Structure formats: C-alpha cells, structure tokens
Amino acid sequence: MELSGTFQITDWQENVDKELSDGAKLSTAVVQQSYTGDLTGSSEVRYQLCYDAHGDAIFVGFETLTLNADHAPAILVLQHSGAFKNGIASSQFTVVASSADASLLGRSGSFKSTEGGKAEYQLCMPRIG
C-alpha cells in the first residue's frame, strides 16, 4: 500500500553558510509546507544544502510533519537525502520518529517537485491483513 499526495511550499528561508570556490556554496534552509492527499497537515523542514557552481545541489535534512487527525495531531519525523538538479528537487526519506504509530518507523518514501513550489510525495505503508 502507498500513501500519496501533494505538498506546497508556503515559505522558504535560506542562508548561505559558506562560499566555496567557483561559485559553489553551503547553505541552510528552513522550509514550511502544507500537505494534501492521503496525508494532510503542515511541516517544517531544515535542510543543509551543498550547491555546485551551476546551481545544482545535494541536500540532507529533517522534516517534522504534523498530521491532522481526528482526536489529536500526530507527528512524523522524516530524514531526507536528496538533490536539486536542472530545476527539479527530489528526495528519498525515511520515517525516523512517529508519535502516532510505531509501525511507521523505518518506512520509506520519496518526493519529486513539479512546478509552482509543489511536489508529489509517496510513502510506502505495510499491508494489513
């Protein structure tokens, strides 16, 4: 089973930490996002990015995703490893913490950006029964 949907970046604050040779740089970004689809809620991601001279980057980060739930919000923490190349961001991620369901720990997923600050996500879930 797979959960899927879209998230929209609602805010992106990025600071250059270090300028490297030939236009390369290291930076830190704090990103706010809104989720729709099988997962609904909002998140904050903290990325560390390493850009090359052409503007492509590799990044790692942690995302705290607060899901809208019937009784109380559930929180997932995702560990990201991704890349930004030719204007497209993509990442593989793993659930490293969950306030709602321990069976989610270690589940993997991915996202790929589309346009207008949006991306499509998928999260692999265990089959029940």
PDB file of N, CA, C and O in Angstrom, residues 27-64:
ATOM      1  N   SER A  27      24.671  25.983   2.309  1.00  0.00           N
ATOM      2  CA  SER A  27      23.624  26.823   2.884  1.00  0.00           C
ATOM      3  C   SER A  27      22.693  26.002   3.764  1.00  0.00           C
ATOM      4  O   SER A  27      22.712  24.769   3.744  1.00  0.00           O
ATOM      5  N   THR A  28      21.892  26.725   4.533  1.00  0.00           N
ATOM      6  CA  THR A  28      20.890  26.140   5.406  1.00  0.00           C
ATOM      7  C   THR A  28      19.542  26.738   5.035  1.00  0.00           C
ATOM      8  O   THR A  28      19.434  27.951   4.847  1.00  0.00           O
ATOM      9  N   ALA A  29      18.525  25.901   4.918  1.00  0.00           N
ATOM     10  CA  ALA A  29      17.184  26.375   4.589  1.00  0.00           C
ATOM     11  C   ALA A  29      16.186  25.850   5.626  1.00  0.00           C
ATOM     12  O   ALA A  29      16.283  24.705   6.064  1.00  0.00           O
ATOM     13  N   VAL A  30      15.254  26.714   5.998  1.00  0.00           N
ATOM     14  CA  VAL A  30      14.113  26.332   6.825  1.00  0.00           C
ATOM     15  C   VAL A  30      12.881  26.541   5.954  1.00  0.00           C
ATOM     16  O   VAL A  30      12.638  27.647   5.455  1.00  0.00           O
ATOM     17  N   VAL A  31      12.121  25.467   5.755  1.00  0.00           N
ATOM     18  CA  VAL A  31      11.032  25.452   4.785  1.00  0.00           C
ATOM     19  C   VAL A  31       9.739  25.048   5.479  1.00  0.00           C
ATOM     20  O   VAL A  31       9.700  24.074   6.231  1.00  0.00           O
ATOM     21  N   GLN A  32       8.665  25.791   5.192  1.00  0.00           N
ATOM     22  CA  GLN A  32       7.323  25.464   5.674  1.00  0.00           C
ATOM     23  C   GLN A  32       6.542  24.881   4.498  1.00  0.00           C
ATOM     24  O   GLN A  32       6.653  25.381   3.369  1.00  0.00           O
ATOM     25  N   GLN A  33       5.734  23.830   4.768  1.00  0.00           N
ATOM     26  CA  GLN A  33       4.976  23.164   3.704  1.00  0.00           C
ATOM     27  C   GLN A  33       3.581  22.806   4.190  1.00  0.00           C
ATOM     28  O   GLN A  33       3.370  22.601   5.387  1.00  0.00           O
ATOM     29  N   SER A  34       2.659  22.684   3.251  1.00  0.00           N
ATOM     30  CA  SER A  34       1.291  22.273   3.528  1.00  0.00           C
ATOM     31  C   SER A  34       1.002  21.010   2.721  1.00  0.00           C
ATOM     32  O   SER A  34       1.220  20.990   1.500  1.00  0.00           O
ATOM     33  N   TYR A  35       0.514  19.951   3.392  1.00  0.00           N
ATOM     34  CA  TYR A  35       0.262  18.646   2.764  1.00  0.00           C
ATOM     35  C   TYR A  35      -1.220  18.432   2.486  1.00  0.00           C
ATOM     36  O   TYR A  35      -2.070  18.756   3.317  1.00  0.00           O
ATOM     37  N   THR A  36      -1.516  17.846   1.307  1.00  0.00           N
ATOM     38  CA  THR A  36      -2.857  17.383   0.970  1.00  0.00           C
ATOM     39  C   THR A  36      -2.727  15.980   0.382  1.00  0.00           C
ATOM     40  O   THR A  36      -1.648  15.539   0.027  1.00  0.00           O
ATOM     41  N   GLY A  37      -3.834  15.290   0.285  1.00  0.00           N
ATOM     42  CA  GLY A  37      -3.832  13.922  -0.224  1.00  0.00           C
ATOM     43  C   GLY A  37      -4.074  12.948   0.909  1.00  0.00           C
ATOM     44  O   GLY A  37      -4.842  13.232   1.834  1.00  0.00           O
ATOM     45  N   ASP A  38      -3.393  11.805   0.864  1.00  0.00           N
ATOM     46  CA  ASP A  38      -3.560  10.802   1.917  1.00  0.00           C
ATOM     47  C   ASP A  38      -3.041  11.294   3.261  1.00  0.00           C
ATOM     48  O   ASP A  38      -3.529  10.867   4.310  1.00  0.00           O
ATOM     49  N   LEU A  39      -2.049  12.174   3.239  1.00  0.00           N
ATOM     50  CA  LEU A  39      -1.559  12.833   4.451  1.00  0.00           C
ATOM     51  C   LEU A  39      -1.973  14.296   4.367  1.00  0.00           C
ATOM     52  O   LEU A  39      -1.743  14.946   3.351  1.00  0.00           O
ATOM     53  N   THR A  40      -2.605  14.807   5.424  1.00  0.00           N
ATOM     54  CA  THR A  40      -2.962  16.223   5.454  1.00  0.00           C
ATOM     55  C   THR A  40      -2.361  16.848   6.695  1.00  0.00           C
ATOM     56  O   THR A  40      -2.359  16.252   7.768  1.00  0.00           O
ATOM     57  N   GLY A  41      -1.804  18.025   6.524  1.00  0.00           N
ATOM     58  CA  GLY A  41      -1.197  18.716   7.648  1.00  0.00           C
ATOM     59  C   GLY A  41      -0.180  19.724   7.170  1.00  0.00           C
ATOM     60  O   GLY A  41      -0.221  20.192   6.024  1.00  0.00           O
ATOM     61  N   SER A  42       0.757  20.031   8.058  1.00  0.00           N
ATOM     62  CA  SER A  42       1.799  21.002   7.729  1.00  0.00           C
ATOM     63  C   SER A  42       3.128  20.505   8.259  1.00  0.00           C
ATOM     64  O   SER A  42       3.186  19.645   9.140  1.00  0.00           O
ATOM     65  N   SER A  43       4.207  21.058   7.711  1.00  0.00           N
ATOM     66  CA  SER A  43       5.524  20.597   8.132  1.00  0.00           C
ATOM     67  C   SER A  43       6.527  21.738   8.140  1.00  0.00           C
ATOM     68  O   SER A  43       6.320  22.783   7.509  1.00  0.00           O
ATOM     69  N   GLU A  44       7.616  21.485   8.861  1.00  0.00           N
ATOM     70  CA  GLU A  44       8.795  22.339   8.809  1.00  0.00           C
ATOM     71  C   GLU A  44       9.982  21.439   8.520  1.00  0.00           C
ATOM     72  O   GLU A  44      10.149  20.401   9.159  1.00  0.00           O
ATOM     73  N   VAL A  45      10.771  21.828   7.513  1.00  0.00           N
ATOM     74  CA  VAL A  45      11.954  21.064   7.120  1.00  0.00           C
ATOM     75  C   VAL A  45      13.179  21.941   7.336  1.00  0.00           C
ATOM     76  O   VAL A  45      13.151  23.137   7.016  1.00  0.00           O
ATOM     77  N   ARG A  46      14.241  21.344   7.827  1.00  0.00           N
ATOM     78  CA  ARG A  46      15.539  22.019   7.944  1.00  0.00           C
ATOM     79  C   ARG A  46      16.522  21.268   7.062  1.00  0.00           C
ATOM     80  O   ARG A  46      16.836  20.110   7.337  1.00  0.00           O
ATOM     81  N   TYR A  47      16.939  21.930   5.973  1.00  0.00           N
ATOM     82  CA  TYR A  47      17.852  21.332   5.010  1.00  0.00           C
ATOM     83  C   TYR A  47      19.244  21.929   5.146  1.00  0.00           C
ATOM     84  O   TYR A  47      19.394  23.130   5.377  1.00  0.00           O
ATOM     85  N   GLN A  48      20.248  21.096   4.938  1.00  0.00           N
ATOM     86  CA  GLN A  48      21.626  21.522   4.697  1.00  0.00           C
ATOM     87  C   GLN A  48      21.883  21.225   3.229  1.00  0.00           C
ATOM     88  O   GLN A  48      21.674  20.094   2.783  1.00  0.00           O
ATOM     89  N   LEU A  49      22.297  22.250   2.477  1.00  0.00           N
ATOM     90  CA  LEU A  49      22.473  22.109   1.033  1.00  0.00           C
ATOM     91  C   LEU A  49      23.904  22.405   0.629  1.00  0.00           C
ATOM     92  O   LEU A  49      24.540  23.305   1.196  1.00  0.00           O
ATOM     93  N   CYS A  50      24.387  21.669  -0.357  1.00  0.00           N
ATOM     94  CA  CYS A  50      25.701  21.904  -0.960  1.00  0.00           C
ATOM     95  C   CYS A  50      25.474  22.131  -2.451  1.00  0.00           C
ATOM     96  O   CYS A  50      25.128  21.198  -3.183  1.00  0.00           O
ATOM     97  N   TYR A  51      25.624  23.400  -2.871  1.00  0.00           N
ATOM     98  CA  TYR A  51      25.418  23.785  -4.265  1.00  0.00           C
ATOM     99  C   TYR A  51      26.719  23.712  -5.039  1.00  0.00           C
ATOM    100  O   TYR A  51      27.774  24.073  -4.519  1.00  0.00           O
ATOM    101  N   ASP A  52      26.626  23.310  -6.305  1.00  0.00           N
ATOM    102  CA  ASP A  52      27.786  23.413  -7.181  1.00  0.00           C
ATOM    103  C   ASP A  52      27.738  24.767  -7.899  1.00  0.00           C
ATOM    104  O   ASP A  52      26.807  25.562  -7.702  1.00  0.00           O
ATOM    105  N   ALA A  53      28.711  25.031  -8.725  1.00  0.00           N
ATOM    106  CA  ALA A  53      28.822  26.321  -9.404  1.00  0.00           C
ATOM    107  C   ALA A  53      27.676  26.572 -10.386  1.00  0.00           C
ATOM    108  O   ALA A  53      27.422  27.711 -10.767  1.00  0.00           O
ATOM    109  N   HIS A  54      26.960  25.524 -10.788  1.00  0.00           N
ATOM    110  CA  HIS A  54      25.867  25.658 -11.763  1.00  0.00           C
ATOM    111  C   HIS A  54      24.511  25.839 -11.098  1.00  0.00           C
ATOM    112  O   HIS A  54      23.497  25.979 -11.787  1.00  0.00           O
ATOM    113  N   GLY A  55      24.475  25.787  -9.758  1.00  0.00           N
ATOM    114  CA  GLY A  55      23.220  25.958  -9.032  1.00  0.00           C
ATOM    115  C   GLY A  55      22.507  24.675  -8.672  1.00  0.00           C
ATOM    116  O   GLY A  55      21.464  24.702  -8.019  1.00  0.00           O
ATOM    117  N   ASP A  56      23.053  23.526  -9.108  1.00  0.00           N
ATOM    118  CA  ASP A  56      22.506  22.246  -8.666  1.00  0.00           C
ATOM    119  C   ASP A  56      23.000  21.977  -7.251  1.00  0.00           C
ATOM    120  O   ASP A  56      24.018  22.519  -6.818  1.00  0.00           O
ATOM    121  N   ALA A  57      22.271  21.138  -6.512  1.00  0.00           N
ATOM    122  CA  ALA A  57      22.633  20.899  -5.114  1.00  0.00           C
ATOM    123  C   ALA A  57      22.302  19.479  -4.696  1.00  0.00           C
ATOM    124  O   ALA A  57      21.439  18.822  -5.285  1.00  0.00           O
ATOM    125  N   ILE A  58      22.986  19.038  -3.661  1.00  0.00           N
ATOM    126  CA  ILE A  58      22.582  17.852  -2.914  1.00  0.00           C
ATOM    127  C   ILE A  58      22.208  18.353  -1.530  1.00  0.00           C
ATOM    128  O   ILE A  58      22.708  19.394  -1.083  1.00  0.00           O
ATOM    129  N   PHE A  59      21.290  17.634  -0.866  1.00  0.00           N
ATOM    130  CA  PHE A  59      20.853  18.106   0.447  1.00  0.00           C
ATOM    131  C   PHE A  59      20.479  16.942   1.358  1.00  0.00           C
ATOM    132  O   PHE A  59      20.177  15.842   0.901  1.00  0.00           O
ATOM    133  N   VAL A  60      20.535  17.230   2.653  1.00  0.00           N
ATOM    134  CA  VAL A  60      20.064  16.332   3.700  1.00  0.00           C
ATOM    135  C   VAL A  60      19.208  17.174   4.639  1.00  0.00           C
ATOM    136  O   VAL A  60      19.330  18.405   4.667  1.00  0.00           O
ATOM    137  N   GLY A  61      18.355  16.518   5.405  1.00  0.00           N
ATOM    138  CA  GLY A  61      17.553  17.294   6.330  1.00  0.00           C
ATOM    139  C   GLY A  61      16.590  16.452   7.121  1.00  0.00           C
ATOM    140  O   GLY A  61      16.448  15.248   6.894  1.00  0.00           O
ATOM    141  N   PHE A  62      15.931  17.131   8.062  1.00  0.00           N
ATOM    142  CA  PHE A  62      14.893  16.519   8.878  1.00  0.00           C
ATOM    143  C   PHE A  62      13.624  17.340   8.747  1.00  0.00           C
ATOM    144  O   PHE A  62      13.662  18.571   8.784  1.00  0.00           O
ATOM    145  N   GLU A  63      12.507  16.634   8.593  1.00  0.00           N
ATOM    146  CA  GLU A  63      11.201  17.273   8.450  1.00  0.00           C
ATOM    147  C   GLU A  63      10.300  16.820   9.591  1.00  0.00           C
ATOM    148  O   GLU A  63      10.188  15.627   9.864  1.00  0.00           O
ATOM    149  N   THR A  64       9.659  17.771  10.250  1.00  0.00           N
ATOM    150  CA  THR A  64       8.664  17.476  11.267  1.00  0.00           C
ATOM    151  C   THR A  64       7.297  17.729  10.645  1.00  0.00           C
ATOM    152  O   THR A  64       6.946  18.869  10.341  1.00  0.00           O
TER     153      THR A  64
END
